[in-house]
Amino acid sequence: MPQQNFENDNIKTRIVDGRQEIFDCLRGKYVAMTPEENVRQMFVRHLIDGKRYPAGLMGNEIAINQNGRERRCDTVVFDRRGCPLMIVEYKAPSVKITQEVFNQVYRYNTVLRVKYLTVCNGRQLFCCRVDYDANKAVFLKDVPCYDDLQPQTIRLKKKSNPATLWRQDCFIIEEKLSVNLRGSLLRKP
């Protein structure tokens, strides 16, 4: 992908006791300003403002259990039902995006089994759609807008039978749960 520029005027910063902090809009608090954290906040604002990602369906520093060890995904984007949809891994601009970075996000994905993986260092951005049936990743030219990440919601007709729609919806949820269980999705209550 071409070089990226995620500068944003909506980023709040402050200095406390000589230490620079940046506001994390997803966690609702100021955190230490590091080069990687700056990339995270710029990219999250880009997703919210530019790609229409709902802030309520995103989380920073999401804990997962990988082989008995707690790990943290930098950002996870969820679908409207609360299932993980995308993992975003950030690096400082000085860190090159290498195979090891992709290996890291892939290891996280063995737990979450998302449809999209994204890696960004503020200068370079890589986004791929995971095709589990073909066992491959398809790299995209850009990060899709949120509404393009998943199939559109079925619009109800006035004369639809709610009981039939409810049964169809439960089937879809049961199917997703079985896929998630096979993918070893672990959620904390």
mmCIF file of C-alpha atoms in Angstrom:
data_model
loop_
_atom_site.group_PDB
_atom_site.id
_atom_site.type_symbol
_atom_site.label_atom_id
_atom_site.label_comp_id
_atom_site.label_asym_id
_atom_site.label_seq_id
_atom_site.Cartn_x
_atom_site.Cartn_y
_atom_site.Cartn_z
ATOM 1 C CA MET A 1 0.000 0.000 0.000
ATOM 2 C CA PRO A 2 1.157 3.569 -0.538
ATOM 3 C CA GLN A 3 2.470 5.651 2.306
ATOM 4 C CA GLN A 4 -0.208 6.888 4.670
ATOM 5 C CA ASN A 5 -0.875 10.136 6.475
ATOM 6 C CA PHE A 6 -3.367 9.967 9.328
ATOM 7 C CA GLU A 7 -2.936 13.463 10.769
ATOM 8 C CA ASN A 8 -6.071 14.478 12.647
ATOM 9 C CA ASP A 9 -7.129 17.669 14.408
ATOM 10 C CA ASN A 10 -9.485 15.758 16.740
ATOM 11 C CA ILE A 11 -6.616 14.285 18.784
ATOM 12 C CA LYS A 12 -6.337 15.732 22.300
ATOM 13 C CA THR A 13 -2.986 15.865 24.075
ATOM 14 C CA ARG A 14 -1.772 17.283 27.368
ATOM 15 C CA ILE A 15 1.326 17.433 29.539
ATOM 16 C CA VAL A 16 1.104 16.172 33.128
ATOM 17 C CA ASP A 17 4.173 16.323 35.394
ATOM 18 C CA GLY A 18 6.387 16.793 32.353
ATOM 19 C CA ARG A 19 4.942 13.709 30.658
ATOM 20 C CA GLN A 20 3.019 14.023 27.400
ATOM 21 C CA GLU A 21 -0.305 12.185 27.200
ATOM 22 C CA ILE A 22 -2.786 11.528 24.406
ATOM 23 C CA PHE A 23 -6.530 10.974 24.797
ATOM 24 C CA ASP A 24 -7.758 7.490 23.893
ATOM 25 C CA CYS A 25 -11.351 8.018 22.761
ATOM 26 C CA LEU A 26 -12.140 4.285 22.979
ATOM 27 C CA ARG A 27 -10.907 3.852 26.556
ATOM 28 C CA GLY A 28 -12.108 7.326 27.560
ATOM 29 C CA LYS A 29 -8.878 8.361 29.261
ATOM 30 C CA TYR A 30 -5.476 9.913 28.687
ATOM 31 C CA VAL A 31 -2.577 7.488 28.185
ATOM 32 C CA ALA A 32 1.178 7.962 27.843
ATOM 33 C CA MET A 33 2.136 9.398 24.451
ATOM 34 C CA THR A 34 4.493 6.979 22.731
ATOM 35 C CA PRO A 35 5.172 6.791 18.999
ATOM 36 C CA GLU A 36 3.063 3.607 18.771
ATOM 37 C CA GLU A 37 0.229 5.134 20.818
ATOM 38 C CA ASN A 38 0.247 8.189 18.560
ATOM 39 C CA VAL A 39 -0.163 5.887 15.521
ATOM 40 C CA ARG A 40 -3.012 4.066 17.281
ATOM 41 C CA GLN A 41 -4.931 7.238 18.112
ATOM 42 C CA MET A 42 -4.463 8.722 14.634
ATOM 43 C CA PHE A 43 -5.594 5.484 12.969
ATOM 44 C CA VAL A 44 -8.592 5.009 15.283
ATOM 45 C CA ARG A 45 -9.736 8.561 14.469
ATOM 46 C CA HIS A 46 -9.227 7.761 10.762
ATOM 47 C CA LEU A 47 -11.455 4.682 11.113
ATOM 48 C CA ILE A 48 -14.148 6.612 13.007
ATOM 49 C CA ASP A 49 -14.095 9.858 11.014
ATOM 50 C CA GLY A 50 -13.019 8.621 7.578
ATOM 51 C CA LYS A 51 -14.293 5.046 7.366
ATOM 52 C CA ARG A 52 -17.423 5.396 9.531
ATOM 53 C CA TYR A 53 -16.476 2.753 12.111
ATOM 54 C CA PRO A 54 -18.733 3.004 15.182
ATOM 55 C CA ALA A 55 -16.543 3.828 18.195
ATOM 56 C CA GLY A 56 -18.840 1.667 20.343
ATOM 57 C CA LEU A 57 -17.897 -1.385 18.270
ATOM 58 C CA MET A 58 -14.147 -0.924 18.700
ATOM 59 C CA GLY A 59 -11.853 -1.612 21.622
ATOM 60 C CA ASN A 60 -8.204 -0.921 22.412
ATOM 61 C CA GLU A 61 -5.959 -3.302 24.363
ATOM 62 C CA ILE A 62 -8.366 -6.244 24.127
ATOM 63 C CA ALA A 63 -7.158 -9.154 26.266
ATOM 64 C CA ILE A 64 -7.124 -12.651 24.790
ATOM 65 C CA ASN A 65 -5.918 -15.963 26.177
ATOM 66 C CA GLN A 66 -3.435 -17.598 23.824
ATOM 67 C CA ASN A 67 -2.126 -20.989 24.955
ATOM 68 C CA GLY A 68 -2.613 -20.069 28.616
ATOM 69 C CA ARG A 69 -0.902 -16.674 28.287
ATOM 70 C CA GLU A 70 -2.681 -13.359 28.313
ATOM 71 C CA ARG A 71 -2.000 -11.244 25.237
ATOM 72 C CA ARG A 72 -3.440 -7.907 24.166
ATOM 73 C CA CYS A 73 -4.652 -6.992 20.693
ATOM 74 C CA ASP A 74 -3.964 -3.322 19.978
ATOM 75 C CA THR A 75 -7.444 -2.717 18.521
ATOM 76 C CA VAL A 76 -10.312 -5.076 17.782
ATOM 77 C CA VAL A 77 -13.304 -4.069 15.666
ATOM 78 C CA PHE A 78 -16.555 -5.928 16.326
ATOM 79 C CA ASP A 79 -19.587 -6.542 14.138
ATOM 80 C CA ARG A 80 -23.021 -5.349 15.221
ATOM 81 C CA ARG A 81 -23.627 -8.597 17.127
ATOM 82 C CA GLY A 82 -20.425 -8.221 19.144
ATOM 83 C CA CYS A 83 -18.337 -10.799 17.293
ATOM 84 C CA PRO A 84 -14.713 -9.850 16.481
ATOM 85 C CA LEU A 85 -14.380 -8.714 12.880
ATOM 86 C CA MET A 86 -10.919 -7.106 12.551
ATOM 87 C CA ILE A 87 -7.642 -7.039 14.476
ATOM 88 C CA VAL A 88 -5.425 -3.969 14.063
ATOM 89 C CA GLU A 89 -1.776 -4.113 15.145
ATOM 90 C CA TYR A 90 0.223 -0.882 15.462
ATOM 91 C CA LYS A 91 3.925 -0.197 15.397
ATOM 92 C CA ALA A 92 5.890 3.013 15.832
ATOM 93 C CA PRO A 93 6.791 4.802 12.571
ATOM 94 C CA SER A 94 10.434 3.789 13.085
ATOM 95 C CA VAL A 95 9.506 0.079 13.168
ATOM 96 C CA LYS A 96 9.455 -1.626 9.798
ATOM 97 C CA ILE A 97 6.498 -3.841 9.040
ATOM 98 C CA THR A 98 8.093 -7.248 8.601
ATOM 99 C CA GLN A 99 6.996 -10.864 8.503
ATOM 100 C CA GLU A 100 7.395 -11.016 12.301
ATOM 101 C CA VAL A 101 4.733 -8.298 12.683
ATOM 102 C CA PHE A 102 2.365 -10.317 10.500
ATOM 103 C CA ASN A 103 3.198 -13.439 12.520
ATOM 104 C CA GLN A 104 2.194 -11.584 15.687
ATOM 105 C CA VAL A 105 -1.218 -10.554 14.360
ATOM 106 C CA TYR A 106 -1.684 -14.054 12.901
ATOM 107 C CA ARG A 107 -1.048 -15.590 16.349
ATOM 108 C CA TYR A 108 -3.728 -13.340 17.827
ATOM 109 C CA ASN A 109 -6.050 -14.430 15.060
ATOM 110 C CA THR A 110 -5.702 -18.103 15.993
ATOM 111 C CA VAL A 111 -7.842 -17.122 18.995
ATOM 112 C CA LEU A 112 -10.280 -14.598 17.462
ATOM 113 C CA ARG A 113 -10.574 -15.876 13.855
ATOM 114 C CA VAL A 114 -11.547 -12.510 12.386
ATOM 115 C CA LYS A 115 -12.266 -11.725 8.741
ATOM 116 C CA TYR A 116 -9.795 -8.815 8.486
ATOM 117 C CA LEU A 117 -6.227 -8.237 9.686
ATOM 118 C CA THR A 118 -4.636 -4.786 9.575
ATOM 119 C CA VAL A 119 -1.096 -3.634 10.393
ATOM 120 C CA CYS A 120 -0.095 0.028 10.499
ATOM 121 C CA ASN A 121 3.006 1.991 11.529
ATOM 122 C CA GLY A 122 1.670 5.402 10.516
ATOM 123 C CA ARG A 123 3.641 5.332 7.282
ATOM 124 C CA GLN A 124 2.584 2.009 5.860
ATOM 125 C CA LEU A 125 -0.744 0.251 6.087
ATOM 126 C CA PHE A 126 -1.556 -3.330 5.186
ATOM 127 C CA CYS A 127 -5.053 -4.761 5.342
ATOM 128 C CA CYS A 128 -6.083 -8.239 4.277
ATOM 129 C CA ARG A 129 -9.252 -10.268 4.211
ATOM 130 C CA VAL A 130 -8.793 -13.784 5.532
ATOM 131 C CA ASP A 131 -10.280 -16.499 3.329
ATOM 132 C CA TYR A 132 -10.523 -19.499 5.651
ATOM 133 C CA ASP A 133 -11.957 -21.783 2.959
ATOM 134 C CA ALA A 134 -8.982 -21.219 0.628
ATOM 135 C CA ASN A 135 -6.539 -20.916 3.556
ATOM 136 C CA LYS A 136 -5.105 -17.614 2.329
ATOM 137 C CA ALA A 137 -5.113 -13.879 2.958
ATOM 138 C CA VAL A 138 -6.145 -11.467 0.224
ATOM 139 C CA PHE A 139 -4.450 -8.067 0.557
ATOM 140 C CA LEU A 140 -6.700 -5.082 -0.061
ATOM 141 C CA LYS A 141 -5.810 -1.693 -1.544
ATOM 142 C CA ASP A 142 -7.272 0.113 1.471
ATOM 143 C CA VAL A 143 -9.118 -0.525 4.700
ATOM 144 C CA PRO A 144 -12.793 -0.952 3.811
ATOM 145 C CA CYS A 145 -15.480 1.320 5.216
ATOM 146 C CA TYR A 146 -17.269 -0.301 8.137
ATOM 147 C CA ASP A 147 -20.464 -1.050 6.209
ATOM 148 C CA ASP A 148 -18.415 -2.898 3.574
ATOM 149 C CA LEU A 149 -16.897 -5.290 6.129
ATOM 150 C CA GLN A 150 -20.014 -7.389 6.523
ATOM 151 C CA PRO A 151 -23.197 -8.234 4.637
ATOM 152 C CA GLN A 152 -25.915 -5.631 4.832
ATOM 153 C CA THR A 153 -28.619 -6.050 7.449
ATOM 154 C CA ILE A 154 -31.850 -7.548 6.164
ATOM 155 C CA ARG A 155 -34.523 -4.872 5.970
ATOM 156 C CA LEU A 156 -37.850 -6.069 7.333
ATOM 157 C CA LYS A 157 -40.948 -5.849 5.190
ATOM 158 C CA LYS A 158 -44.156 -4.656 6.861
ATOM 159 C CA LYS A 159 -45.859 -8.049 6.430
ATOM 160 C CA SER A 160 -42.907 -10.172 7.621
ATOM 161 C CA ASN A 161 -43.673 -12.840 10.179
ATOM 162 C CA PRO A 162 -41.596 -11.959 13.280
ATOM 163 C CA ALA A 163 -41.547 -15.593 14.494
ATOM 164 C CA THR A 164 -40.003 -16.762 11.209
ATOM 165 C CA LEU A 165 -37.437 -13.978 11.262
ATOM 166 C CA TRP A 166 -36.597 -14.780 14.902
ATOM 167 C CA ARG A 167 -35.976 -18.456 14.048
ATOM 168 C CA GLN A 168 -33.757 -17.436 11.125
ATOM 169 C CA ASP A 169 -31.854 -15.021 13.350
ATOM 170 C CA CYS A 170 -31.301 -17.704 16.022
ATOM 171 C CA PHE A 171 -29.991 -20.079 13.385
ATOM 172 C CA ILE A 172 -27.491 -17.458 12.239
ATOM 173 C CA ILE A 173 -26.401 -16.818 15.835
ATOM 174 C CA GLU A 174 -26.055 -20.568 16.540
ATOM 175 C CA GLU A 175 -24.036 -20.992 13.357
ATOM 176 C CA LYS A 176 -21.712 -18.114 14.354
ATOM 177 C CA LEU A 177 -21.278 -19.537 17.848
ATOM 178 C CA SER A 178 -20.276 -22.926 16.484
ATOM 179 C CA VAL A 179 -17.743 -21.271 14.176
ATOM 180 C CA ASN A 180 -16.419 -19.223 17.100
ATOM 181 C CA LEU A 181 -16.171 -22.282 19.330
ATOM 182 C CA ARG A 182 -14.203 -24.141 16.663
ATOM 183 C CA GLY A 183 -11.955 -21.073 16.465
ATOM 184 C CA SER A 184 -11.386 -21.216 20.249
ATOM 185 C CA LEU A 185 -12.911 -17.806 20.892
ATOM 186 C CA LEU A 186 -12.557 -17.106 24.590
ATOM 187 C CA ARG A 187 -14.616 -14.326 26.117
ATOM 188 C CA LYS A 188 -14.524 -13.111 29.667
ATOM 189 C CA PRO A 189 -17.981 -12.867 31.266
#
